[in-house]
Coordinates of C-alpha atoms in Angstrom, one line a residue:
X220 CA -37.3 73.1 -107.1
X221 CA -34.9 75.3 -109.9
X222 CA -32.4 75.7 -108.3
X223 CA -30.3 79.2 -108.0
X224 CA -26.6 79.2 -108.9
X225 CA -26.4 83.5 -108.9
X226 CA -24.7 83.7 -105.4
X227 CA -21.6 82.3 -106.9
X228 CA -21.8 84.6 -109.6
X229 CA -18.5 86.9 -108.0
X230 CA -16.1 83.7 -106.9
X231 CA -13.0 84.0 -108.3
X232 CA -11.5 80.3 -108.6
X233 CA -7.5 80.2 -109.1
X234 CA -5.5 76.8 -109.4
X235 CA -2.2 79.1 -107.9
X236 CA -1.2 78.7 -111.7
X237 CA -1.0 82.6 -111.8
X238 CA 1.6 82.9 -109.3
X239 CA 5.4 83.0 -110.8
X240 CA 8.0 82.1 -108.2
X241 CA 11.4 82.4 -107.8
X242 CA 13.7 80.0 -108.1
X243 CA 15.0 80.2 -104.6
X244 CA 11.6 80.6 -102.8
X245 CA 9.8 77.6 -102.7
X246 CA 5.8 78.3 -104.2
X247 CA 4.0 77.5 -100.7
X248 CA 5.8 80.4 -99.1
X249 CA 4.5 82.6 -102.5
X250 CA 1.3 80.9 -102.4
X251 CA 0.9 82.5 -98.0
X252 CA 2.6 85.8 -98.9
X253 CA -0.2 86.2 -102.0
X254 CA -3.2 85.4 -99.1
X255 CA -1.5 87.5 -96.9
X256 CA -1.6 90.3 -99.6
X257 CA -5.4 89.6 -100.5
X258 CA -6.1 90.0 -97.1
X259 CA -4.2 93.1 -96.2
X260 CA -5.5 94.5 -98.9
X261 CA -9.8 93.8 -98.2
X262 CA -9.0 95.1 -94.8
X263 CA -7.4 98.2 -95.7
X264 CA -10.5 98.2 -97.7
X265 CA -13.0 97.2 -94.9
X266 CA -11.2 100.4 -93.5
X267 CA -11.5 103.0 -95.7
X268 CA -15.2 102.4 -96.3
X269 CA -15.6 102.4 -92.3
X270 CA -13.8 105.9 -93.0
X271 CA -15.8 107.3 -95.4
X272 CA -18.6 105.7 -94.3
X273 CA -17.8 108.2 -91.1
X274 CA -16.6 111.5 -92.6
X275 CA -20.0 111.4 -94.5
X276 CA -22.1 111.0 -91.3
X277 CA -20.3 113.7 -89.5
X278 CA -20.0 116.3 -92.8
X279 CA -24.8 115.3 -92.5
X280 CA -24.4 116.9 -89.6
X281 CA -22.5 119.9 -90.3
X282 CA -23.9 121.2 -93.3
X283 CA -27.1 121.5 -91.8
X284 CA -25.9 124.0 -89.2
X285 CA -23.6 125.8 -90.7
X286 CA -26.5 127.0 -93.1
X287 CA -28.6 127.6 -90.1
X288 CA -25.6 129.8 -88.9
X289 CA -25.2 131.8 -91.8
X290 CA -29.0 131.9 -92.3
X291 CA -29.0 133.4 -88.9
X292 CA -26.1 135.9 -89.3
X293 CA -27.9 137.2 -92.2
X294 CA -31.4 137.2 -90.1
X295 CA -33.4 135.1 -92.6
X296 CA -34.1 132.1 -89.9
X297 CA -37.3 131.8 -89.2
X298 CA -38.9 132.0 -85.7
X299 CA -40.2 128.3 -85.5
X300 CA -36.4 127.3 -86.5
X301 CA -34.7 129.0 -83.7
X302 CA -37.0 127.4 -81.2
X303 CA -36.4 123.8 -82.3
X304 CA -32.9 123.9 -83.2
X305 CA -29.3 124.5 -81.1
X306 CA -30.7 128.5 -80.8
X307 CA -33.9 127.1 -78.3
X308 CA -32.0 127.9 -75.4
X309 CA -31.0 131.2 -76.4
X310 CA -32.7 134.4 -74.2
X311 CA -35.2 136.6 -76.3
X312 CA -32.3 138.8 -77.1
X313 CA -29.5 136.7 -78.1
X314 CA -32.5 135.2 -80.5
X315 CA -32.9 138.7 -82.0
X316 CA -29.3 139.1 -82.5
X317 CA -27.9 139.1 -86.3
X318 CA -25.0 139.9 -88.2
X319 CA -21.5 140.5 -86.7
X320 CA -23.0 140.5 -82.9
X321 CA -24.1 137.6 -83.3
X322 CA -21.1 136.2 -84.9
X323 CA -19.2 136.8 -81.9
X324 CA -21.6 135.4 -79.1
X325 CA -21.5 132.3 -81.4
X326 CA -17.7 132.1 -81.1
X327 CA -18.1 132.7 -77.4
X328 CA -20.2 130.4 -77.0
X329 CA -18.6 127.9 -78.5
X330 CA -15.7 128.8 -76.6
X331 CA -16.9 128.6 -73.1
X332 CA -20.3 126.1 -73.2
X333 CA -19.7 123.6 -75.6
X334 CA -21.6 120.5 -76.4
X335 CA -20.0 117.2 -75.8
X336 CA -22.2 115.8 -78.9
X337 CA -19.5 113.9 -81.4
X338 CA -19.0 111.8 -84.0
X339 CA -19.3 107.9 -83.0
X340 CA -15.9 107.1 -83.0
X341 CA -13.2 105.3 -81.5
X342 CA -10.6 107.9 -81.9
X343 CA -8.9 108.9 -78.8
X344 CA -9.2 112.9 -79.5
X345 CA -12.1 113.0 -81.4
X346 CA -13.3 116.7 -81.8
X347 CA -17.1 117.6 -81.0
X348 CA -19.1 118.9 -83.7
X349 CA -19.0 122.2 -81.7
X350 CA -15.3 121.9 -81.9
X351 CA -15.6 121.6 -85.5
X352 CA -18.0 124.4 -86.0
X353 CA -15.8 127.0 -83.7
X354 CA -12.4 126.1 -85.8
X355 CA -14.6 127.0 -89.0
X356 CA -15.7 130.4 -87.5
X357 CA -12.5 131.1 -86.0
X358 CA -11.0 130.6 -89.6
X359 CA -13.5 132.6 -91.1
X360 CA -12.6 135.2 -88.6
X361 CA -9.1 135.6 -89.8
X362 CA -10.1 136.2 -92.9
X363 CA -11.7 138.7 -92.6
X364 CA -10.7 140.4 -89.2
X365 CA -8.7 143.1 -91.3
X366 CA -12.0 144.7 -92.9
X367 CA -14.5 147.5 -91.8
X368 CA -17.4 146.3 -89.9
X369 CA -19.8 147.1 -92.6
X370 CA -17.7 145.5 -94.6
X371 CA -17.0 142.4 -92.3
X372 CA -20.5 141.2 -92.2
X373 CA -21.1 140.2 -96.1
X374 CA -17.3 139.2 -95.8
X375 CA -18.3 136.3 -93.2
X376 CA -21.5 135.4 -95.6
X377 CA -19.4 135.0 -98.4
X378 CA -16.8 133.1 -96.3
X379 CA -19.0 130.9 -95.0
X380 CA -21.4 130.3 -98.6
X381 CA -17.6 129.1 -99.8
X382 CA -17.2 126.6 -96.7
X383 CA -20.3 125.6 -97.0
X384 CA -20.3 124.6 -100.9
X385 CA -16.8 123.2 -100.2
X386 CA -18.1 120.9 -98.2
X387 CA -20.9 119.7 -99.8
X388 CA -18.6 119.3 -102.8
X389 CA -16.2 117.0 -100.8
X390 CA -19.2 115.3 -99.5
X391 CA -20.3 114.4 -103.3
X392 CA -16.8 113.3 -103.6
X393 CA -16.9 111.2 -100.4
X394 CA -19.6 109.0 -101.8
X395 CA -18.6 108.3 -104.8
X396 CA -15.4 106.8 -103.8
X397 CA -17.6 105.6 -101.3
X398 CA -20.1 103.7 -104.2
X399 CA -17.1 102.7 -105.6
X400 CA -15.2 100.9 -102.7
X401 CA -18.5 98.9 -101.9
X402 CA -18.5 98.1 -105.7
X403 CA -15.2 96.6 -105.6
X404 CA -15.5 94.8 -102.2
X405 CA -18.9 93.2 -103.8
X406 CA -17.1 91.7 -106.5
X407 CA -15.1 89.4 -104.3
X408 CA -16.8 86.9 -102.4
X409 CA -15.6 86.5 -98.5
X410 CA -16.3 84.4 -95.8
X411 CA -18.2 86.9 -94.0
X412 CA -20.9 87.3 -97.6
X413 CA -21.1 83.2 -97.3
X414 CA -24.3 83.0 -95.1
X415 CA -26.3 79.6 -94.8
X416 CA -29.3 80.2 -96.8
X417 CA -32.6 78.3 -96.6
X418 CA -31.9 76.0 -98.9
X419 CA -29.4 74.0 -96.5
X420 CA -32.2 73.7 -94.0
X421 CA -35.2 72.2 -96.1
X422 CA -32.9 69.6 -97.3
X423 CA -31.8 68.9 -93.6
X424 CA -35.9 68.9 -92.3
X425 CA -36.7 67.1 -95.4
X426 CA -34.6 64.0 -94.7
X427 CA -34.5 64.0 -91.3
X428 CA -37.9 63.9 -90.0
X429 CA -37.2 62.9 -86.5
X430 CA -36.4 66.5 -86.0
X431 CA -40.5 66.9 -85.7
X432 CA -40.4 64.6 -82.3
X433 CA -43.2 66.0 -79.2
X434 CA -40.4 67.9 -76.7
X435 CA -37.5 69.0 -79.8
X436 CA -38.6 72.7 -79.8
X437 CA -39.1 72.5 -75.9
X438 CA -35.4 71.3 -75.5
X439 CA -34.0 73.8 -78.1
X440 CA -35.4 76.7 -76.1
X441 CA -34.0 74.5 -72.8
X442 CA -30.2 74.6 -74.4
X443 CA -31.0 78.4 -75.8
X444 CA -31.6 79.3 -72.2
X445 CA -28.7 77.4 -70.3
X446 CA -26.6 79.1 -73.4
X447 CA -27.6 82.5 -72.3
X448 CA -26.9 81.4 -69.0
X449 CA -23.4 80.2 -70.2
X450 CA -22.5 83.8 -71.8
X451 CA -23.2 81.9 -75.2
X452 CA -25.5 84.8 -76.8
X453 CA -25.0 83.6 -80.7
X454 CA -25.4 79.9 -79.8
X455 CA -28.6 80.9 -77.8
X456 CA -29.9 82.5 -80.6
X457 CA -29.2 80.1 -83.0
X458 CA -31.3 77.5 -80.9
X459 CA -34.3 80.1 -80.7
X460 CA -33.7 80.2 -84.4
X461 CA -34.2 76.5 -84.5
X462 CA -36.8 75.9 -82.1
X463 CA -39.4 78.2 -83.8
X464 CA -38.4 76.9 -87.4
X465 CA -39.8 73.2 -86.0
X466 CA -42.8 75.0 -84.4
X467 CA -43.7 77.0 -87.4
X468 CA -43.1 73.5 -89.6
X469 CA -45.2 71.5 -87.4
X470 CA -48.2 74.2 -87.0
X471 CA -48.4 74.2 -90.7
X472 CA -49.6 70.6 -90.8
X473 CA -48.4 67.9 -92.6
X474 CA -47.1 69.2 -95.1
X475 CA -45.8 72.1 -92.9
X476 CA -41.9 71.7 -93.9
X477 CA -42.7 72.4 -97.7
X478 CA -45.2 75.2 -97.2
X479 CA -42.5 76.9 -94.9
X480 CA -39.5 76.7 -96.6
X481 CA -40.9 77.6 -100.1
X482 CA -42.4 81.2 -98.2
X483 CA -38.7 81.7 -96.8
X484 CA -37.1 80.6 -100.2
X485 CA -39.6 82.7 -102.2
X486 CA -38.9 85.8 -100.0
X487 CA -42.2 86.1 -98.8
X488 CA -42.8 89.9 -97.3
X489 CA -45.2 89.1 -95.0
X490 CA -43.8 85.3 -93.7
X491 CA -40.4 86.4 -93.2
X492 CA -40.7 89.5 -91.0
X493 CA -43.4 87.6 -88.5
X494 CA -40.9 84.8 -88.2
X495 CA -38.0 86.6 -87.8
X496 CA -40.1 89.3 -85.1
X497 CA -41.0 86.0 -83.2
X498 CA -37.5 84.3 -82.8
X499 CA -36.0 88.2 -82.0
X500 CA -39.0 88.2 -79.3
X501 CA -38.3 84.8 -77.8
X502 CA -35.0 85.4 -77.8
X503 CA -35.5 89.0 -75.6
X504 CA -37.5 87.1 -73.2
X505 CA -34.7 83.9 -73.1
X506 CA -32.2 87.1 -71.8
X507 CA -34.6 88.6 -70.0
X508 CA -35.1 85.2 -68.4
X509 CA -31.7 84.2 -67.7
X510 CA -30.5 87.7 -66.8
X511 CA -33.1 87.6 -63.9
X512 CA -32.1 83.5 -63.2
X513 CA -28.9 85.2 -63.1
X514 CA -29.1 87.8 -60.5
X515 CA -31.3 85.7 -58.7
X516 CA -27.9 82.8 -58.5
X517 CA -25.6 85.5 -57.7
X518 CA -27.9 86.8 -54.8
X519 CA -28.0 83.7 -53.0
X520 CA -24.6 81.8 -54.9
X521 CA -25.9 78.9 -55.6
X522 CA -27.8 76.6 -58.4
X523 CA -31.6 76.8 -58.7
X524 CA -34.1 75.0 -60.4
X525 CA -36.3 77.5 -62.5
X526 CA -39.2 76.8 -65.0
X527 CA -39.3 78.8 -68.4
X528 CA -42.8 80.1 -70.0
X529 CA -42.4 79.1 -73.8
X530 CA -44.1 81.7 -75.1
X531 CA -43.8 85.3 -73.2
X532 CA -47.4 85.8 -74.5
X533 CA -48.8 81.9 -72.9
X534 CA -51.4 82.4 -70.1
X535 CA -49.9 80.2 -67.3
X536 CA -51.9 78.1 -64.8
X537 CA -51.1 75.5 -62.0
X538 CA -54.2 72.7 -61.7
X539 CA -54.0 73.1 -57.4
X540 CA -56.7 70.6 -55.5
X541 CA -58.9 72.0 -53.6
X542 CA -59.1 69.0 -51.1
X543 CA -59.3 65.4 -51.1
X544 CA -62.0 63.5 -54.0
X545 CA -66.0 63.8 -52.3
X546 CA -67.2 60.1 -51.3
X547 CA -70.1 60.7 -53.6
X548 CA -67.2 61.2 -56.6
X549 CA -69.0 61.5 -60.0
X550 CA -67.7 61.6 -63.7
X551 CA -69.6 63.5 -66.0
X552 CA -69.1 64.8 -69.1
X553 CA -68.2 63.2 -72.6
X554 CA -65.4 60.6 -72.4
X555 CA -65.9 59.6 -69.0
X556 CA -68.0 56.9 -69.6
X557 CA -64.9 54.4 -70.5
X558 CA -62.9 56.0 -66.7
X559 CA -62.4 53.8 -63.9
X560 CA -64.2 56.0 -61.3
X561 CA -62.1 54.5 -58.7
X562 CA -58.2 54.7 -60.4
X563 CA -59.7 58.3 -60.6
X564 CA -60.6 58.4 -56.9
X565 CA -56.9 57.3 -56.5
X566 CA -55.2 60.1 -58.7
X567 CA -57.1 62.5 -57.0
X568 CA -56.1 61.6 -53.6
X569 CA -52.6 61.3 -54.5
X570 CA -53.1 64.5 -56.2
X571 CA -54.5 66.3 -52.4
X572 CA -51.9 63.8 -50.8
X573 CA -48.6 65.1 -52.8
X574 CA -49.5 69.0 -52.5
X575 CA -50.5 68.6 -48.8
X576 CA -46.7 66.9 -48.4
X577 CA -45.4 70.5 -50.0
X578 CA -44.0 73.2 -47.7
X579 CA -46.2 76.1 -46.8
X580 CA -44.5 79.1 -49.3
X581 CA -44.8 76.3 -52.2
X582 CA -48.2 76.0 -51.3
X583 CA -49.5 79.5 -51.5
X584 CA -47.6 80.3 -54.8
X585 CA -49.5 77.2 -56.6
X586 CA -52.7 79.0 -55.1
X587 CA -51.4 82.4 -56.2
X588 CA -50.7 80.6 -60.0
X589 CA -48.0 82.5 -61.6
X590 CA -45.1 81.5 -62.7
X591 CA -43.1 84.3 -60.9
X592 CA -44.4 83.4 -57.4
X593 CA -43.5 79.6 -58.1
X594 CA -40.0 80.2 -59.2
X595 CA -39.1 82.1 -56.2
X596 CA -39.8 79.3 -53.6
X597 CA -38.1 77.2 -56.5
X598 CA -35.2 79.3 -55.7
X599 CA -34.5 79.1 -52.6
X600 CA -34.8 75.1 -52.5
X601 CA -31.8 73.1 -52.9
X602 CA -31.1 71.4 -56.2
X603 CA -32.9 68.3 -55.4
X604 CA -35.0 69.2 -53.5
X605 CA -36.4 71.7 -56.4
X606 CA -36.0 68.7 -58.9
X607 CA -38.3 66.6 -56.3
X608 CA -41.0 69.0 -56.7
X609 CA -40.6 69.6 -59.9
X610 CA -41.1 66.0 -60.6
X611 CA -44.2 65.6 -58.3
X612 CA -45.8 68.4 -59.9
X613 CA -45.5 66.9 -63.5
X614 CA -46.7 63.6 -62.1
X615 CA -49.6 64.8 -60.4
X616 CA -50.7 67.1 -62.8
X617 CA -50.7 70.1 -61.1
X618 CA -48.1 71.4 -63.7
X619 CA -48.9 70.9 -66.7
X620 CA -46.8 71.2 -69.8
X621 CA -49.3 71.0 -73.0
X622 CA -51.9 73.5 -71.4
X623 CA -49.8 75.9 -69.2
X624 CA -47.4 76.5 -72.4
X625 CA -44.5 75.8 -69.4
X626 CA -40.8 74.3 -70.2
X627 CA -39.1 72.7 -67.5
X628 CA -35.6 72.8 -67.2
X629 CA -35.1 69.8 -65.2
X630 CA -36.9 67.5 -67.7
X631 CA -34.1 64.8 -68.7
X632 CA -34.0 65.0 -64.9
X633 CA -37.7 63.6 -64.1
X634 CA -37.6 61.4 -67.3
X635 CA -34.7 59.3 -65.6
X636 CA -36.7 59.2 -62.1
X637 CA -39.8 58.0 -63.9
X638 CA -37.4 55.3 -65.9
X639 CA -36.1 54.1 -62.8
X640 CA -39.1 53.9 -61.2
X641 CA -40.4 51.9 -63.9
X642 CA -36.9 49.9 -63.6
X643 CA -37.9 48.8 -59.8
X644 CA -41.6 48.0 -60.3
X645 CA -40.7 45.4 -63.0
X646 CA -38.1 44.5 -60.5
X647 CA -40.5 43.2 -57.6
X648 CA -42.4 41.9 -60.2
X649 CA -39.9 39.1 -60.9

């Protein structure tokens, strides 16, 4: 695989040869002022592009209606446009209004009903648009206040043509210093441009192929979850990140980790976007998840066992006996033949035995078979108790993992049970 140096094209290496020193002032204390400098300096410039980045949003929006206002003043708006614009709410006389009486029940208007619409700012006072538009009128206004009316309508035209182009000039202005700051911060490369590409990853799945183990993806969207849980939102995305990456290596086949990364590498435009729309929909439905696993522990203030579909998509189902195994118990269908009919007999009984043993509410929301209904009498069990059922449910079969597309959180839990049930039985053995 070539391999592609052009991200480094903008560093700026510097052996601190370049800084002179003082005599008196020993070259590490130069060496922090200089960084300090560097970085005063990009955020000064992180903050004037923020800036301009604003005063160009806010002048989009009033160009546009000041040259519906002046439009309007000289009656060329049309009567769609004053239907579908700031005039919709006008009465059928305000809308037939033009010139200098119309002027003035803008002004008043302004004055005494004014939006609350504003730029998206953080600034303490920040003026409305409205605000914005009434200072221009009121300025235009005292120009030309002195003047006969007929005289005082073309006056405000003209006033407001020159505001108009004035802004639109500044605007041109405000993006090319604009283009120009973004030009200059490209040129250096900062910690927040260093992003861990693809290439980082193959290497990583390439020689560590015990990544692609039965349960690794299950576990990542386990911690993802507990992560959300934890307030941990950029860790839990990460893992969701992760988890799908194995899935979508391991789908591929066996030579899933190549196909993969070379359609991530190579930019694919049809790969990329379905990936990335599948880890930003699993990771809506890990939040949505934990946000209702949330509410759910603060309602009754205390820990809960709760089982997480996969995939939001997965049809869920719980196997739930109908009864005990007939006496007349017969196996049919292909790869039976080689089943003990009686070890069968047994799992089936244990099978009617273990969900007969569960309390009546767990009972009828196996029967009901979603998810939802299951993790509500899961909630209000105690922890270990919940982690008893759990358990019983994997061992019986009732729940199961591979064909309900279902994630337990209490896994490692179980796994140690089973281990140290193992432990005993070769115990009594000896």
């Amino acid at each position: 695989m070539p391999l592609n140096y052009s991200k480094w094209d903008q560093l700026e290496l510097s052996d601190d040869s370049d800084i002179e020193g003082h005599p008196n002032v020993d070259k590490r204390s130069l060496i922090r002022w200089k960084q300090r400098d560097i970085h005063e300096k990009r955020e000064a410039r992180k903050l004037r592009i923020a800036a301009l980045q604003a005063e160009i949003a806010c002048n989009d929006v009033l160009a546009p209606r000041l040259r519906r206002i002046r439009e309007r003043l000289a009656g060329e708006a049309n009567a769609d446009e004053t239907q579908t614009t700031e005039w919709a709410e006008d009465s059928e006389d305000v809308r037939t209004l033009s010139g200098l009486p119309l002027f003035q029940h803008l002004v008043e208007r302004l004055q005494t009903s004014p939006s609350s619409a504003k730029p998206p700012t953080n600034a303490k006072d920040q003026v409305t648009y409205d605000g914005m538009v009434l200072s221009l009128l009121l300025q235009v206004y005292d120009e030309t206040k002195a003047l006969p009316s007929d005289e005082q309508e073309k006056a405000i035209l003209s006033c407001l043509d020159r505001h108009i182009s004035q802004l639109l000039e500044h605007t041109k202005k405000l993006e090319k210093e604009l283009e120009t700051e973004v030009r200059e911060q490209k040129k250096h490369i900062t910690s927040e441009d260093i992003k861990e590409g693809w290439e980082n990853k193959v290497g990583c799945c390439a020689r560590t192929r015990d990544l692609f183990v039965p349960g690794a993806s299950d576990a990542l969207l386990v911690a993802a979850f507990r992560a959300q849980m934890d307030g941990k939102a950029k860790y839990a995305r990460q893992c969701v990140h992760q988890s799908l990456l194995l899935q979508y290596c391991d789908k591929l086949g066996k030579d899933g980790v190549r196909v993969f990364f070379e359609k991530m590498i190579g930019g694919d435009k049809r790969a990329i976007p379905v990936f990335e729309k599948d880890v930003e929909d699993t990771y809506v439905h890990v939040v949505t998840r934990a946000n209702a696993a949330a509410s759910s522990s603060e309602a009754t203030h205390k820990e809960q066992i709760q089982l997480i579909p996969e995939n939001p998509n997965a049809t869920l189902s719980f196997n739930v006996p109908d009864g005990p195994p007939p006496d007349d118990l017969r196996l049919e269908g292909p790869g039976t033949e080689e089943l003990n009919i009686e070890e069968v007999r047994r799992a089936l009984t244990m099978r009617w035995q273990v969900f007969e043993s569960f309390p009546e509410p767990l009972r009828v929301a196996l029967k009901e078979g979603t998810l939802e209904a299951v993790n509500k009498v899961l909630g209000g069990m105690e922890v270990a108790e919940a982690e008893d059922v759990v358990s019983k449910l994997d061992m019986t079969g009732i729940m199961n993992f591979a064909e309900g597309g279902i994630r337990d959180e209490t896994a490692n839990v179980v796994e140690a049970a089973e281990a140290e049930g193992d432990g005993d039985g070769e115990g009594g053995g000896d």
